Amino acid sequence: MYGDEATVRKILTESGDTWAVVGLSNNRQRAAYGVAEVLRRFGKRVVPVHPKAEPVHGEQGYASLADIPFDVDVVDVFVNSDLAGPVADQAVAKGAKAVWFQLGVVDEAAYERTRAAGLDMVMDRCPAIELPAPR
């Protein structure tokens, strides 16, 4: 398990409300699109990061994390595991507080680097599943 319950809760409730979702496009069939909707309903600002840099859910998209002209709290990663490590490194460079690799996205070396840089990190989990139930 990559990320204990305390880390999961901290990222979801204390790390901040600006989430960059890497791999998010307007393709409604992709998991990133649905998870972004859930995050928005939970009060998060969801910033799409995708080579197309298209707006999604009314939020301007960016081609890379470095292109985002404001601070990002959490970087949520919806890319293949072999591409995820560089995204985690970019999140560290961007000054994010946390990195979240989605279900099926695993890179143990990136996990170790990101944690060593002082960021919270969760891997192979989905925030839409982990969010507390509405009260």
XYZ file of C-alpha atoms in Angstrom:
135
model
C 0.000 0.000 0.000
C 1.452 3.319 -1.032
C -0.038 5.913 1.257
C -1.586 5.154 4.622
C -5.058 6.307 5.648
C -3.676 9.354 7.463
C -1.860 10.494 4.312
C -4.947 9.907 2.169
C -7.093 11.999 4.555
C -4.456 14.744 4.792
C -4.253 15.101 1.008
C -8.027 15.116 0.604
C -8.869 17.467 3.472
C -5.799 19.522 4.425
C -3.394 19.831 1.488
C -5.368 22.489 -0.367
C -8.098 22.828 -2.933
C -6.225 23.395 -6.210
C -5.727 20.062 -7.943
C -3.879 19.746 -11.262
C -5.203 16.635 -12.990
C -2.580 15.370 -15.434
C -4.216 13.525 -18.313
C -7.570 15.319 -18.020
C -9.257 16.137 -21.328
C -12.844 16.581 -22.517
C -13.120 12.864 -23.264
C -16.070 11.920 -21.060
C -15.231 8.216 -21.467
C -11.931 8.570 -19.591
C -11.761 8.003 -15.850
C -10.024 11.360 -15.356
C -13.139 13.192 -16.521
C -15.426 11.514 -13.974
C -12.933 11.806 -11.119
C -12.508 15.515 -11.909
C -16.280 15.944 -11.612
C -16.248 14.271 -8.193
C -13.350 16.446 -7.024
C -15.215 19.565 -8.169
C -18.344 18.502 -6.274
C -16.133 18.101 -3.212
C -15.043 21.746 -3.575
C -11.723 21.316 -5.363
C -10.537 23.558 -8.184
C -9.598 21.122 -10.931
C -6.973 22.318 -13.412
C -6.641 20.153 -16.547
C -3.115 19.275 -17.693
C -3.048 17.635 -21.118
C -1.076 18.208 -24.338
C -4.239 19.649 -25.930
C -4.451 22.320 -23.178
C -8.212 22.422 -23.662
C -10.653 23.799 -21.094
C -12.465 21.108 -19.092
C -15.352 21.688 -16.673
C -14.979 25.426 -17.355
C -11.342 25.546 -16.206
C -8.523 26.580 -18.563
C -6.258 23.678 -19.508
C -2.462 23.714 -19.651
C -0.024 21.596 -21.649
C 2.227 20.966 -18.634
C 2.451 21.630 -14.908
C 5.136 24.231 -15.576
C 2.677 26.187 -17.759
C 0.218 26.728 -14.893
C 0.704 30.370 -13.803
C -0.413 29.830 -10.185
C 0.295 27.503 -7.283
C -1.001 23.956 -7.318
C -1.639 22.033 -4.098
C -2.084 18.467 -5.346
C -1.067 16.823 -8.626
C -3.388 13.955 -9.558
C -1.776 11.719 -12.188
C -3.793 9.853 -14.854
C -0.965 8.714 -17.131
C 0.659 5.333 -17.696
C 3.082 4.241 -14.997
C 6.063 4.612 -17.354
C 5.215 8.322 -17.770
C 4.262 9.022 -14.165
C 7.745 9.440 -12.661
C 8.599 12.561 -14.657
C 5.207 14.031 -13.713
C 5.986 13.463 -10.024
C 9.334 15.228 -10.525
C 7.524 18.136 -12.201
C 5.127 18.306 -9.236
C 8.107 18.635 -6.887
C 9.575 21.383 -9.096
C 6.183 23.153 -9.204
C 6.054 23.269 -5.409
C 2.989 21.055 -4.960
C 2.241 19.734 -1.485
C 1.164 16.284 -2.624
C 1.099 13.855 -5.546
C -1.629 11.292 -6.159
C -1.083 8.444 -8.640
C -4.399 6.969 -9.741
C -5.459 3.317 -9.618
C -3.038 1.244 -11.650
C -0.356 3.952 -11.726
C 2.703 2.690 -9.841
C 6.312 3.897 -9.876
C 8.104 2.983 -6.664
C 11.209 5.051 -7.485
C 9.046 8.138 -8.104
C 7.240 7.466 -4.823
C 10.548 7.403 -2.945
C 11.866 10.555 -4.706
C 8.656 12.467 -4.077
C 8.479 11.495 -0.392
C 12.193 12.328 0.015
C 11.448 15.795 -1.397
C 8.955 16.295 1.432
C 5.681 15.821 -0.440
C 2.854 13.586 0.641
C 2.127 10.891 -1.893
C -0.443 8.203 -2.554
C -0.151 5.629 -5.335
C -2.559 3.160 -6.929
C -5.668 4.686 -5.316
C -8.520 6.931 -6.454
C -9.548 10.095 -4.620
C -13.146 9.711 -5.847
C -13.290 6.410 -3.943
C -11.447 7.740 -0.890
C -13.391 10.967 -0.381
C -15.435 10.971 2.818
C -19.142 10.383 2.329
C -21.242 13.563 2.265
C -22.824 14.472 5.561
